[in-house]
């Protein structure tokens, strides 16, 4: 009991209940700490105490980004442009056969692209070691000299089929949850730059840099990891104008258009080439092709969704500060009920769920109004702990 008295006396001296200035300073400090913690967790590549599932639910119910077709993007589907190639190991011995995207078709496309004034060209196709075709040498040469061009890799340059194309590899990995699958994109990764970031840098001049735990884009504080909303119409096979949304490259595009017409289709557009039928990923709206996820992530960068909104930060700082001051100044609402007051654990539990409920409502409102969100678990636990501490010291 002596030790408990000493601890209580120390806390009572540290936090005098009559000091309004001290409560205001502590409230501001806690509010800043919560905002910093939210920012740091937001930049973690995988959801930790995250709100992505709730954001996905809000997006799905509100359909805020429904039917927003982007005519500046040309999708080309190579799902059925396949060829069988021998698969060899590191010693050159044949291991069997593998199915890869037809590289002669890709070569034809890229040769036409050399005469096209496209904005950026993405091959969401991997070129792994041990898979060789007759078109490889010519394909690597065209890929190496194309401007504003990149192809997808899981790790920058990892297992690349040829060293001459290492410099144009860009990472296509993302973050996911068990319940909703794809949810977040990390733009700068340990292995290098992601594909949306490569597009953003080349097209818009953006440049996300890391400074310890913080990230900036051309001097402005930003997030490196972002929840990506998905338009609801990307699952429809046709566009509103009746055109095929993801036309097949060989049978629907090259068959009816010569090289000059194909170059004209690419003019001033972002060209995304990939497998739109087989390379699909689970999301909160359904199974979405990988190239579409890349385009949606790039769209968020271009809109500046990754930049920190200081008006939102100021609002949340004020809300957190006021709540902290109120918690440190008065007893918990639940302690006014006698049957609850007799069970301290019940007070703590009800307090946590009460704060979590109110903060979730606030987070939903902020996301719908300002497209901004925050992790509700951190402030809910903090306010509950401060309430318990204030109640304990008041009783002592």
mmCIF file of C-alpha atoms in Angstrom:
data_model
loop_
_atom_site.group_PDB
_atom_site.id
_atom_site.type_symbol
_atom_site.label_atom_id
_atom_site.label_comp_id
_atom_site.label_asym_id
_atom_site.label_seq_id
_atom_site.Cartn_x
_atom_site.Cartn_y
_atom_site.Cartn_z
ATOM 1 C CA UNK A 1 0.000 0.000 0.000
ATOM 2 C CA UNK A 2 2.934 2.338 0.680
ATOM 3 C CA UNK A 3 4.104 2.116 -2.903
ATOM 4 C CA UNK A 4 0.583 2.806 -4.185
ATOM 5 C CA UNK A 5 0.323 5.896 -1.999
ATOM 6 C CA UNK A 6 3.663 7.171 -3.286
ATOM 7 C CA UNK A 7 2.591 6.633 -6.903
ATOM 8 C CA UNK A 8 -0.761 8.333 -6.313
ATOM 9 C CA UNK A 9 0.947 11.268 -4.601
ATOM 10 C CA UNK A 10 3.395 11.613 -7.503
ATOM 11 C CA UNK A 11 0.580 11.608 -10.078
ATOM 12 C CA UNK A 12 -1.435 14.082 -8.017
ATOM 13 C CA UNK A 13 1.502 16.499 -7.950
ATOM 14 C CA UNK A 14 2.131 15.920 -11.640
ATOM 15 C CA UNK A 15 -1.466 16.580 -12.595
ATOM 16 C CA UNK A 16 -3.033 19.116 -10.223
ATOM 17 C CA UNK A 17 -6.783 19.096 -10.954
ATOM 18 C CA UNK A 18 -7.101 22.843 -10.317
ATOM 19 C CA UNK A 19 -4.620 23.845 -13.057
ATOM 20 C CA UNK A 20 -6.605 24.788 -16.167
ATOM 21 C CA UNK A 21 -3.458 25.845 -17.977
ATOM 22 C CA UNK A 22 -1.849 22.494 -17.304
ATOM 23 C CA UNK A 23 -4.917 20.649 -18.600
ATOM 24 C CA UNK A 24 -4.901 22.784 -21.745
ATOM 25 C CA UNK A 25 -1.213 22.099 -22.368
ATOM 26 C CA UNK A 26 -1.654 18.372 -21.767
ATOM 27 C CA UNK A 27 -4.710 18.284 -24.036
ATOM 28 C CA UNK A 28 -2.797 19.979 -26.871
ATOM 29 C CA UNK A 29 0.142 17.615 -26.387
ATOM 30 C CA UNK A 30 -2.075 14.542 -26.483
ATOM 31 C CA UNK A 31 -3.878 15.853 -29.575
ATOM 32 C CA UNK A 32 -0.566 16.344 -31.401
ATOM 33 C CA UNK A 33 0.628 12.881 -30.352
ATOM 34 C CA UNK A 34 -2.582 11.301 -31.674
ATOM 35 C CA UNK A 35 -2.274 13.086 -35.019
ATOM 36 C CA UNK A 36 1.366 12.023 -35.316
ATOM 37 C CA UNK A 37 0.512 8.423 -34.432
ATOM 38 C CA UNK A 38 -2.252 8.382 -37.030
ATOM 39 C CA UNK A 39 0.129 9.704 -39.700
ATOM 40 C CA UNK A 40 2.820 7.131 -38.878
ATOM 41 C CA UNK A 41 0.371 4.210 -38.925
ATOM 42 C CA UNK A 42 -1.110 5.519 -42.171
ATOM 43 C CA UNK A 43 2.297 5.174 -43.813
ATOM 44 C CA UNK A 44 2.679 1.556 -42.793
ATOM 45 C CA UNK A 45 2.239 -0.588 -45.943
ATOM 46 C CA UNK A 46 -0.212 -3.001 -44.335
ATOM 47 C CA UNK A 47 -3.262 -2.093 -42.245
ATOM 48 C CA UNK A 48 -2.517 -1.828 -38.512
ATOM 49 C CA UNK A 49 -5.468 -0.692 -36.361
ATOM 50 C CA UNK A 50 -6.599 0.661 -39.712
ATOM 51 C CA UNK A 51 -9.901 1.977 -41.048
ATOM 52 C CA UNK A 52 -9.623 0.596 -44.580
ATOM 53 C CA UNK A 53 -12.461 -1.879 -44.149
ATOM 54 C CA UNK A 54 -14.813 0.847 -42.975
ATOM 55 C CA UNK A 55 -13.688 3.162 -45.784
ATOM 56 C CA UNK A 56 -14.310 0.402 -48.315
ATOM 57 C CA UNK A 57 -17.818 -0.049 -46.888
ATOM 58 C CA UNK A 58 -18.498 3.697 -47.108
ATOM 59 C CA UNK A 59 -17.285 3.816 -50.703
ATOM 60 C CA UNK A 60 -19.389 0.801 -51.624
ATOM 61 C CA UNK A 61 -22.549 2.246 -50.078
ATOM 62 C CA UNK A 62 -22.146 5.853 -51.187
ATOM 63 C CA UNK A 63 -20.887 5.180 -54.736
ATOM 64 C CA UNK A 64 -19.186 8.560 -54.673
ATOM 65 C CA UNK A 65 -16.912 7.578 -57.549
ATOM 66 C CA UNK A 66 -19.458 5.647 -59.603
ATOM 67 C CA UNK A 67 -19.297 5.746 -63.403
ATOM 68 C CA UNK A 68 -16.225 7.920 -63.738
ATOM 69 C CA UNK A 69 -14.728 6.642 -66.988
ATOM 70 C CA UNK A 70 -11.352 8.168 -67.820
ATOM 71 C CA UNK A 71 -10.992 8.689 -71.581
ATOM 72 C CA UNK A 72 -7.334 9.647 -71.190
ATOM 73 C CA UNK A 73 -6.443 5.984 -70.508
ATOM 74 C CA UNK A 74 -6.256 3.304 -73.204
ATOM 75 C CA UNK A 75 -6.521 -0.233 -71.861
ATOM 76 C CA UNK A 76 -5.195 -3.090 -74.038
ATOM 77 C CA UNK A 77 -5.977 -6.650 -72.983
ATOM 78 C CA UNK A 78 -3.400 -9.389 -73.694
ATOM 79 C CA UNK A 79 -5.321 -12.080 -71.788
ATOM 80 C CA UNK A 80 -5.483 -14.350 -74.850
ATOM 81 C CA UNK A 81 -2.198 -13.370 -76.493
ATOM 82 C CA UNK A 82 -0.218 -16.300 -75.095
ATOM 83 C CA UNK A 83 2.594 -18.583 -76.202
ATOM 84 C CA UNK A 84 4.203 -21.737 -74.823
ATOM 85 C CA UNK A 85 7.931 -21.442 -74.069
ATOM 86 C CA UNK A 86 10.504 -23.846 -72.628
ATOM 87 C CA UNK A 87 11.406 -23.170 -69.004
ATOM 88 C CA UNK A 88 15.060 -23.542 -68.016
ATOM 89 C CA UNK A 89 16.863 -23.423 -64.668
ATOM 90 C CA UNK A 90 19.995 -21.455 -63.709
ATOM 91 C CA UNK A 91 22.190 -24.083 -65.393
ATOM 92 C CA UNK A 92 20.325 -23.948 -68.701
ATOM 93 C CA UNK A 93 18.622 -27.308 -68.268
ATOM 94 C CA UNK A 94 15.030 -27.611 -69.451
ATOM 95 C CA UNK A 95 12.539 -27.932 -66.612
ATOM 96 C CA UNK A 96 9.352 -28.021 -68.662
ATOM 97 C CA UNK A 97 7.152 -25.453 -70.377
ATOM 98 C CA UNK A 98 5.417 -22.268 -69.299
ATOM 99 C CA UNK A 99 2.738 -20.016 -70.751
ATOM 100 C CA UNK A 100 3.748 -16.361 -71.172
ATOM 101 C CA UNK A 101 2.350 -13.315 -72.927
ATOM 102 C CA UNK A 102 3.085 -13.526 -76.647
ATOM 103 C CA UNK A 103 6.234 -11.443 -76.991
ATOM 104 C CA UNK A 104 5.894 -11.117 -80.762
ATOM 105 C CA UNK A 105 2.570 -9.330 -80.182
ATOM 106 C CA UNK A 106 4.167 -7.066 -77.575
ATOM 107 C CA UNK A 107 7.027 -6.320 -79.966
ATOM 108 C CA UNK A 108 4.540 -5.337 -82.680
ATOM 109 C CA UNK A 109 2.718 -3.042 -80.269
ATOM 110 C CA UNK A 110 5.883 -1.345 -78.992
ATOM 111 C CA UNK A 111 7.210 -0.812 -82.510
ATOM 112 C CA UNK A 112 3.962 0.989 -83.337
ATOM 113 C CA UNK A 113 4.286 2.948 -80.092
ATOM 114 C CA UNK A 114 7.658 4.322 -81.202
ATOM 115 C CA UNK A 115 5.756 6.526 -83.652
ATOM 116 C CA UNK A 116 3.010 7.432 -81.172
ATOM 117 C CA UNK A 117 2.969 10.537 -79.003
ATOM 118 C CA UNK A 118 1.596 8.762 -75.924
ATOM 119 C CA UNK A 119 1.791 10.234 -72.422
ATOM 120 C CA UNK A 120 3.021 7.080 -70.707
ATOM 121 C CA UNK A 121 3.079 3.380 -71.611
ATOM 122 C CA UNK A 122 2.848 0.594 -69.041
ATOM 123 C CA UNK A 123 3.379 -3.093 -69.673
ATOM 124 C CA UNK A 124 1.814 -4.799 -66.673
ATOM 125 C CA UNK A 125 3.654 -7.932 -67.769
ATOM 126 C CA UNK A 126 6.532 -9.697 -66.050
ATOM 127 C CA UNK A 127 9.602 -10.912 -67.918
ATOM 128 C CA UNK A 128 11.253 -13.573 -65.789
ATOM 129 C CA UNK A 129 14.518 -15.381 -66.215
ATOM 130 C CA UNK A 130 14.548 -18.800 -67.787
ATOM 131 C CA UNK A 131 11.835 -18.024 -70.357
ATOM 132 C CA UNK A 132 13.188 -17.299 -73.858
ATOM 133 C CA UNK A 133 11.503 -16.668 -77.216
ATOM 134 C CA UNK A 134 12.699 -15.748 -80.702
ATOM 135 C CA UNK A 135 11.380 -12.182 -80.231
ATOM 136 C CA UNK A 136 13.294 -11.444 -77.046
ATOM 137 C CA UNK A 137 16.335 -9.607 -78.432
ATOM 138 C CA UNK A 138 14.251 -7.261 -80.568
ATOM 139 C CA UNK A 139 11.733 -6.755 -77.746
ATOM 140 C CA UNK A 140 14.405 -5.863 -75.166
ATOM 141 C CA UNK A 141 15.946 -3.373 -77.615
ATOM 142 C CA UNK A 142 12.640 -1.573 -78.215
ATOM 143 C CA UNK A 143 11.773 -1.544 -74.509
ATOM 144 C CA UNK A 144 15.170 -0.084 -73.610
ATOM 145 C CA UNK A 145 14.842 2.879 -75.988
ATOM 146 C CA UNK A 146 11.156 3.741 -75.508
ATOM 147 C CA UNK A 147 10.585 7.010 -73.604
ATOM 148 C CA UNK A 148 8.006 7.355 -70.804
ATOM 149 C CA UNK A 149 7.757 3.583 -70.443
ATOM 150 C CA UNK A 150 7.878 0.987 -67.640
ATOM 151 C CA UNK A 151 7.012 -2.659 -67.074
ATOM 152 C CA UNK A 152 5.825 -4.370 -63.891
ATOM 153 C CA UNK A 153 7.933 -6.340 -61.453
ATOM 154 C CA UNK A 154 7.382 -7.601 -57.902
ATOM 155 C CA UNK A 155 10.761 -6.194 -56.928
ATOM 156 C CA UNK A 156 12.725 -3.678 -58.960
ATOM 157 C CA UNK A 157 14.874 -5.712 -61.355
ATOM 158 C CA UNK A 158 14.249 -9.003 -59.535
ATOM 159 C CA UNK A 159 14.610 -12.023 -61.851
ATOM 160 C CA UNK A 160 14.564 -9.794 -64.921
ATOM 161 C CA UNK A 161 14.956 -11.660 -68.205
ATOM 162 C CA UNK A 162 17.592 -9.226 -69.481
ATOM 163 C CA UNK A 163 19.866 -6.685 -67.784
ATOM 164 C CA UNK A 164 19.180 -4.052 -70.446
ATOM 165 C CA UNK A 165 15.626 -3.538 -69.143
ATOM 166 C CA UNK A 166 16.417 -3.368 -65.423
ATOM 167 C CA UNK A 167 16.222 0.437 -65.386
ATOM 168 C CA UNK A 168 12.588 0.473 -66.581
ATOM 169 C CA UNK A 169 11.223 -2.063 -64.080
ATOM 170 C CA UNK A 170 8.673 -0.685 -61.625
ATOM 171 C CA UNK A 171 7.017 -2.392 -58.650
ATOM 172 C CA UNK A 172 3.349 -3.391 -58.866
ATOM 173 C CA UNK A 173 2.856 -4.692 -55.289
ATOM 174 C CA UNK A 174 0.253 -3.288 -52.896
ATOM 175 C CA UNK A 175 -1.223 -3.774 -49.419
ATOM 176 C CA UNK A 176 -4.243 -5.962 -48.685
ATOM 177 C CA UNK A 177 -6.514 -7.234 -45.929
ATOM 178 C CA UNK A 178 -8.084 -10.661 -45.508
ATOM 179 C CA UNK A 179 -11.619 -9.294 -45.681
ATOM 180 C CA UNK A 180 -11.452 -6.859 -48.608
ATOM 181 C CA UNK A 181 -8.272 -7.875 -50.450
ATOM 182 C CA UNK A 182 -6.680 -4.901 -52.204
ATOM 183 C CA UNK A 183 -7.063 -1.679 -50.220
ATOM 184 C CA UNK A 184 -3.860 0.345 -50.068
ATOM 185 C CA UNK A 185 -0.926 1.302 -52.237
ATOM 186 C CA UNK A 186 2.547 2.089 -50.933
ATOM 187 C CA UNK A 187 4.173 4.417 -53.467
ATOM 188 C CA UNK A 188 7.782 4.186 -52.276
ATOM 189 C CA UNK A 189 8.770 0.683 -51.207
ATOM 190 C CA UNK A 190 11.929 -0.854 -49.776
ATOM 191 C CA UNK A 191 12.751 -2.422 -53.133
ATOM 192 C CA UNK A 192 12.208 0.786 -55.098
ATOM 193 C CA UNK A 193 9.538 2.887 -56.775
ATOM 194 C CA UNK A 194 6.019 1.623 -57.456
ATOM 195 C CA UNK A 195 4.377 1.819 -60.884
ATOM 196 C CA UNK A 196 1.844 4.565 -59.934
ATOM 197 C CA UNK A 197 4.731 6.627 -58.533
ATOM 198 C CA UNK A 198 6.764 6.113 -61.727
ATOM 199 C CA UNK A 199 3.808 7.364 -63.772
ATOM 200 C CA UNK A 200 3.246 10.315 -61.436
ATOM 201 C CA UNK A 201 6.891 11.342 -61.619
ATOM 202 C CA UNK A 202 7.085 11.045 -65.400
ATOM 203 C CA UNK A 203 3.730 12.615 -66.286
ATOM 204 C CA UNK A 204 3.172 15.175 -63.541
ATOM 205 C CA UNK A 205 6.660 15.851 -62.217
ATOM 206 C CA UNK A 206 5.792 14.543 -58.755
ATOM 207 C CA UNK A 207 8.510 13.242 -56.484
ATOM 208 C CA UNK A 208 7.790 11.648 -53.125
ATOM 209 C CA UNK A 209 10.842 11.703 -50.850
ATOM 210 C CA UNK A 210 11.385 10.068 -47.485
ATOM 211 C CA UNK A 211 12.714 12.036 -44.505
ATOM 212 C CA UNK A 212 12.946 9.540 -41.665
ATOM 213 C CA UNK A 213 9.329 8.779 -40.721
ATOM 214 C CA UNK A 214 7.929 11.563 -42.903
ATOM 215 C CA UNK A 215 7.327 11.916 -46.635
ATOM 216 C CA UNK A 216 7.080 14.962 -48.851
ATOM 217 C CA UNK A 217 6.041 15.604 -52.426
ATOM 218 C CA UNK A 218 7.891 18.617 -53.820
ATOM 219 C CA UNK A 219 8.169 20.126 -50.339
ATOM 220 C CA UNK A 220 4.607 19.340 -49.179
ATOM 221 C CA UNK A 221 3.992 16.823 -46.398
ATOM 222 C CA UNK A 222 2.269 13.737 -47.807
ATOM 223 C CA UNK A 223 1.391 10.132 -47.107
ATOM 224 C CA UNK A 224 3.321 7.326 -48.715
ATOM 225 C CA UNK A 225 0.553 4.755 -48.303
ATOM 226 C CA UNK A 226 -2.996 5.501 -49.380
ATOM 227 C CA UNK A 227 -6.447 3.910 -49.456
ATOM 228 C CA UNK A 228 -7.513 3.690 -53.116
ATOM 229 C CA UNK A 229 -11.213 4.225 -53.969
ATOM 230 C CA UNK A 230 -12.393 2.196 -56.973
ATOM 231 C CA UNK A 231 -15.001 3.395 -59.529
ATOM 232 C CA UNK A 232 -17.956 1.031 -59.652
ATOM 233 C CA UNK A 233 -18.110 0.930 -63.450
ATOM 234 C CA UNK A 234 -14.690 -0.680 -63.944
ATOM 235 C CA UNK A 235 -16.303 -4.125 -63.659
ATOM 236 C CA UNK A 236 -18.659 -3.490 -66.586
ATOM 237 C CA UNK A 237 -17.553 -5.007 -69.918
ATOM 238 C CA UNK A 238 -18.598 -1.921 -71.881
ATOM 239 C CA UNK A 239 -18.181 1.819 -71.502
ATOM 240 C CA UNK A 240 -21.181 4.206 -71.484
ATOM 241 C CA UNK A 241 -20.554 4.911 -75.193
ATOM 242 C CA UNK A 242 -20.918 1.200 -76.016
ATOM 243 C CA UNK A 243 -17.226 0.541 -76.677
ATOM 244 C CA UNK A 244 -15.438 -2.454 -75.164
ATOM 245 C CA UNK A 245 -13.831 -1.326 -71.935
ATOM 246 C CA UNK A 246 -10.808 -3.631 -72.125
ATOM 247 C CA UNK A 247 -10.400 -4.566 -75.842
ATOM 248 C CA UNK A 248 -8.321 -7.596 -76.799
ATOM 249 C CA UNK A 249 -5.034 -6.481 -78.317
ATOM 250 C CA UNK A 250 -4.636 -8.939 -81.206
ATOM 251 C CA UNK A 251 -8.184 -9.886 -82.158
ATOM 252 C CA UNK A 252 -9.958 -6.558 -81.556
ATOM 253 C CA UNK A 253 -7.318 -3.838 -81.885
ATOM 254 C CA UNK A 254 -4.503 -4.994 -84.163
ATOM 255 C CA UNK A 255 -6.831 -6.949 -86.407
ATOM 256 C CA UNK A 256 -8.831 -3.894 -87.448
ATOM 257 C CA UNK A 257 -6.196 -1.154 -87.159
ATOM 258 C CA UNK A 258 -2.883 -0.742 -88.925
ATOM 259 C CA UNK A 259 0.195 0.627 -87.164
ATOM 260 C CA UNK A 260 -0.575 4.265 -87.967
ATOM 261 C CA UNK A 261 -4.123 3.916 -86.647
ATOM 262 C CA UNK A 262 -2.821 2.173 -83.535
ATOM 263 C CA UNK A 263 -0.375 5.019 -82.991
ATOM 264 C CA UNK A 264 -3.254 7.467 -83.358
ATOM 265 C CA UNK A 265 -5.220 5.622 -80.659
ATOM 266 C CA UNK A 266 -2.295 6.086 -78.280
ATOM 267 C CA UNK A 267 -1.804 9.802 -78.958
ATOM 268 C CA UNK A 268 -1.849 11.870 -75.749
ATOM 269 C CA UNK A 269 -3.152 8.926 -73.709
ATOM 270 C CA UNK A 270 -1.845 6.711 -70.943
ATOM 271 C CA UNK A 271 -1.574 3.199 -72.380
ATOM 272 C CA UNK A 272 -1.968 0.309 -69.941
ATOM 273 C CA UNK A 273 -1.249 -3.157 -71.352
ATOM 274 C CA UNK A 274 -1.960 -6.255 -69.277
ATOM 275 C CA UNK A 275 -4.054 -9.339 -68.636
ATOM 276 C CA UNK A 276 -7.502 -8.032 -67.715
ATOM 277 C CA UNK A 277 -9.081 -11.485 -67.421
ATOM 278 C CA UNK A 278 -6.491 -13.593 -65.602
ATOM 279 C CA UNK A 279 -4.544 -11.012 -63.567
ATOM 280 C CA UNK A 280 -7.395 -9.976 -61.269
ATOM 281 C CA UNK A 281 -7.373 -9.053 -57.580
ATOM 282 C CA UNK A 282 -10.027 -9.241 -54.871
ATOM 283 C CA UNK A 283 -11.363 -5.828 -53.847
ATOM 284 C CA UNK A 284 -14.394 -4.502 -51.999
ATOM 285 C CA UNK A 285 -16.266 -4.076 -55.313
ATOM 286 C CA UNK A 286 -15.272 -7.451 -56.767
ATOM 287 C CA UNK A 287 -12.421 -8.894 -58.824
ATOM 288 C CA UNK A 288 -10.542 -6.013 -60.497
ATOM 289 C CA UNK A 289 -7.756 -6.301 -63.128
ATOM 290 C CA UNK A 290 -4.264 -5.392 -61.962
ATOM 291 C CA UNK A 291 -3.690 -2.656 -64.591
ATOM 292 C CA UNK A 292 -6.877 -0.919 -63.428
ATOM 293 C CA UNK A 293 -5.610 -0.852 -59.835
ATOM 294 C CA UNK A 294 -2.430 0.813 -61.115
ATOM 295 C CA UNK A 295 -4.439 3.477 -62.958
ATOM 296 C CA UNK A 296 -6.657 4.145 -59.918
ATOM 297 C CA UNK A 297 -3.625 4.507 -57.633
ATOM 298 C CA UNK A 298 -2.030 6.923 -60.092
ATOM 299 C CA UNK A 299 -5.293 8.863 -60.261
ATOM 300 C CA UNK A 300 -5.202 9.409 -56.501
ATOM 301 C CA UNK A 301 -1.666 10.770 -56.766
ATOM 302 C CA UNK A 302 -2.595 13.094 -59.593
ATOM 303 C CA UNK A 303 -5.572 14.433 -57.623
ATOM 304 C CA UNK A 304 -3.298 15.130 -54.642
ATOM 305 C CA UNK A 305 -5.150 12.734 -52.338
ATOM 306 C CA UNK A 306 -1.814 11.783 -50.751
ATOM 307 C CA UNK A 307 -1.057 15.368 -49.653
ATOM 308 C CA UNK A 308 -1.767 16.235 -46.025
ATOM 309 C CA UNK A 309 -4.843 18.439 -45.675
ATOM 310 C CA UNK A 310 -3.892 21.017 -43.055
ATOM 311 C CA UNK A 311 -7.481 22.234 -42.585
ATOM 312 C CA UNK A 312 -8.477 18.675 -41.696
ATOM 313 C CA UNK A 313 -5.489 18.388 -39.357
ATOM 314 C CA UNK A 314 -6.453 21.642 -37.633
ATOM 315 C CA UNK A 315 -10.045 20.465 -37.214
ATOM 316 C CA UNK A 316 -9.009 17.099 -35.757
ATOM 317 C CA UNK A 317 -6.491 18.815 -33.468
ATOM 318 C CA UNK A 318 -9.266 21.029 -32.101
ATOM 319 C CA UNK A 319 -11.625 18.064 -31.629
ATOM 320 C CA UNK A 320 -9.000 15.965 -29.868
ATOM 321 C CA UNK A 321 -7.924 18.881 -27.689
ATOM 322 C CA UNK A 322 -11.482 19.697 -26.576
ATOM 323 C CA UNK A 323 -12.217 16.055 -25.785
ATOM 324 C CA UNK A 324 -9.008 15.687 -23.769
ATOM 325 C CA UNK A 325 -9.753 18.851 -21.801
ATOM 326 C CA UNK A 326 -13.286 17.625 -21.068
ATOM 327 C CA UNK A 327 -12.038 14.182 -19.978
ATOM 328 C CA UNK A 328 -9.448 15.723 -17.628
ATOM 329 C CA UNK A 329 -11.955 18.152 -16.147
ATOM 330 C CA UNK A 330 -14.925 15.981 -15.244
ATOM 331 C CA UNK A 331 -15.839 12.460 -14.248
ATOM 332 C CA UNK A 332 -16.962 9.903 -16.789
ATOM 333 C CA UNK A 333 -20.601 9.922 -17.837
ATOM 334 C CA UNK A 334 -20.865 6.230 -17.006
ATOM 335 C CA UNK A 335 -19.828 6.795 -13.377
ATOM 336 C CA UNK A 336 -23.108 8.597 -12.791
ATOM 337 C CA UNK A 337 -24.867 5.237 -12.872
ATOM 338 C CA UNK A 338 -24.513 3.497 -9.523
ATOM 339 C CA UNK A 339 -24.543 -0.063 -10.831
ATOM 340 C CA UNK A 340 -21.789 0.817 -13.281
ATOM 341 C CA UNK A 341 -19.722 2.735 -10.723
ATOM 342 C CA UNK A 342 -19.458 -0.370 -8.587
ATOM 343 C CA UNK A 343 -17.637 -2.185 -11.423
ATOM 344 C CA UNK A 344 -14.554 -0.185 -12.566
ATOM 345 C CA UNK A 345 -13.882 -2.600 -15.434
ATOM 346 C CA UNK A 346 -17.388 -1.965 -16.764
ATOM 347 C CA UNK A 347 -16.770 1.796 -16.675
ATOM 348 C CA UNK A 348 -13.592 1.383 -18.715
ATOM 349 C CA UNK A 349 -15.248 -0.921 -21.236
ATOM 350 C CA UNK A 350 -18.292 1.293 -21.752
ATOM 351 C CA UNK A 351 -16.084 4.368 -22.023
ATOM 352 C CA UNK A 352 -13.956 2.767 -24.774
ATOM 353 C CA UNK A 353 -16.933 1.641 -26.861
ATOM 354 C CA UNK A 354 -18.618 4.999 -26.358
ATOM 355 C CA UNK A 355 -15.612 6.913 -27.675
ATOM 356 C CA UNK A 356 -15.109 4.389 -30.481
ATOM 357 C CA UNK A 357 -18.721 4.813 -31.609
ATOM 358 C CA UNK A 358 -18.622 8.626 -31.558
ATOM 359 C CA UNK A 359 -15.237 8.779 -33.298
ATOM 360 C CA UNK A 360 -16.377 6.331 -35.970
ATOM 361 C CA UNK A 361 -19.348 8.561 -36.748
ATOM 362 C CA UNK A 362 -16.992 11.542 -36.953
ATOM 363 C CA UNK A 363 -14.605 9.626 -39.219
ATOM 364 C CA UNK A 364 -17.419 8.668 -41.584
ATOM 365 C CA UNK A 365 -18.611 12.279 -41.734
ATOM 366 C CA UNK A 366 -15.102 13.578 -42.422
ATOM 367 C CA UNK A 367 -14.565 11.020 -45.165
ATOM 368 C CA UNK A 368 -17.835 11.873 -46.894
ATOM 369 C CA UNK A 369 -17.284 15.636 -46.583
ATOM 370 C CA UNK A 370 -13.521 16.020 -46.996
ATOM 371 C CA UNK A 371 -12.380 12.584 -48.265
ATOM 372 C CA UNK A 372 -10.192 12.386 -45.129
ATOM 373 C CA UNK A 373 -10.181 9.788 -42.376
ATOM 374 C CA UNK A 374 -8.374 8.867 -39.172
ATOM 375 C CA UNK A 375 -7.745 5.722 -37.151
ATOM 376 C CA UNK A 376 -10.379 5.706 -34.402
ATOM 377 C CA UNK A 377 -8.784 3.072 -32.165
ATOM 378 C CA UNK A 378 -5.901 5.284 -31.012
ATOM 379 C CA UNK A 379 -7.970 8.216 -29.696
ATOM 380 C CA UNK A 380 -10.607 5.873 -28.223
ATOM 381 C CA UNK A 381 -7.977 4.065 -26.128
ATOM 382 C CA UNK A 382 -6.272 7.358 -25.185
ATOM 383 C CA UNK A 383 -9.464 9.065 -24.028
ATOM 384 C CA UNK A 384 -10.468 5.977 -22.057
ATOM 385 C CA UNK A 385 -7.062 5.862 -20.329
ATOM 386 C CA UNK A 386 -7.160 9.583 -19.519
ATOM 387 C CA UNK A 387 -10.660 9.217 -18.105
ATOM 388 C CA UNK A 388 -9.580 6.319 -15.920
ATOM 389 C CA UNK A 389 -6.541 8.272 -14.686
ATOM 390 C CA UNK A 390 -8.598 11.363 -13.922
ATOM 391 C CA UNK A 391 -11.198 9.305 -12.049
ATOM 392 C CA UNK A 392 -8.523 7.457 -10.077
ATOM 393 C CA UNK A 393 -6.757 10.663 -9.011
ATOM 394 C CA UNK A 394 -10.037 12.369 -8.124
ATOM 395 C CA UNK A 395 -10.956 9.522 -5.779
ATOM 396 C CA UNK A 396 -7.503 9.633 -4.166
#
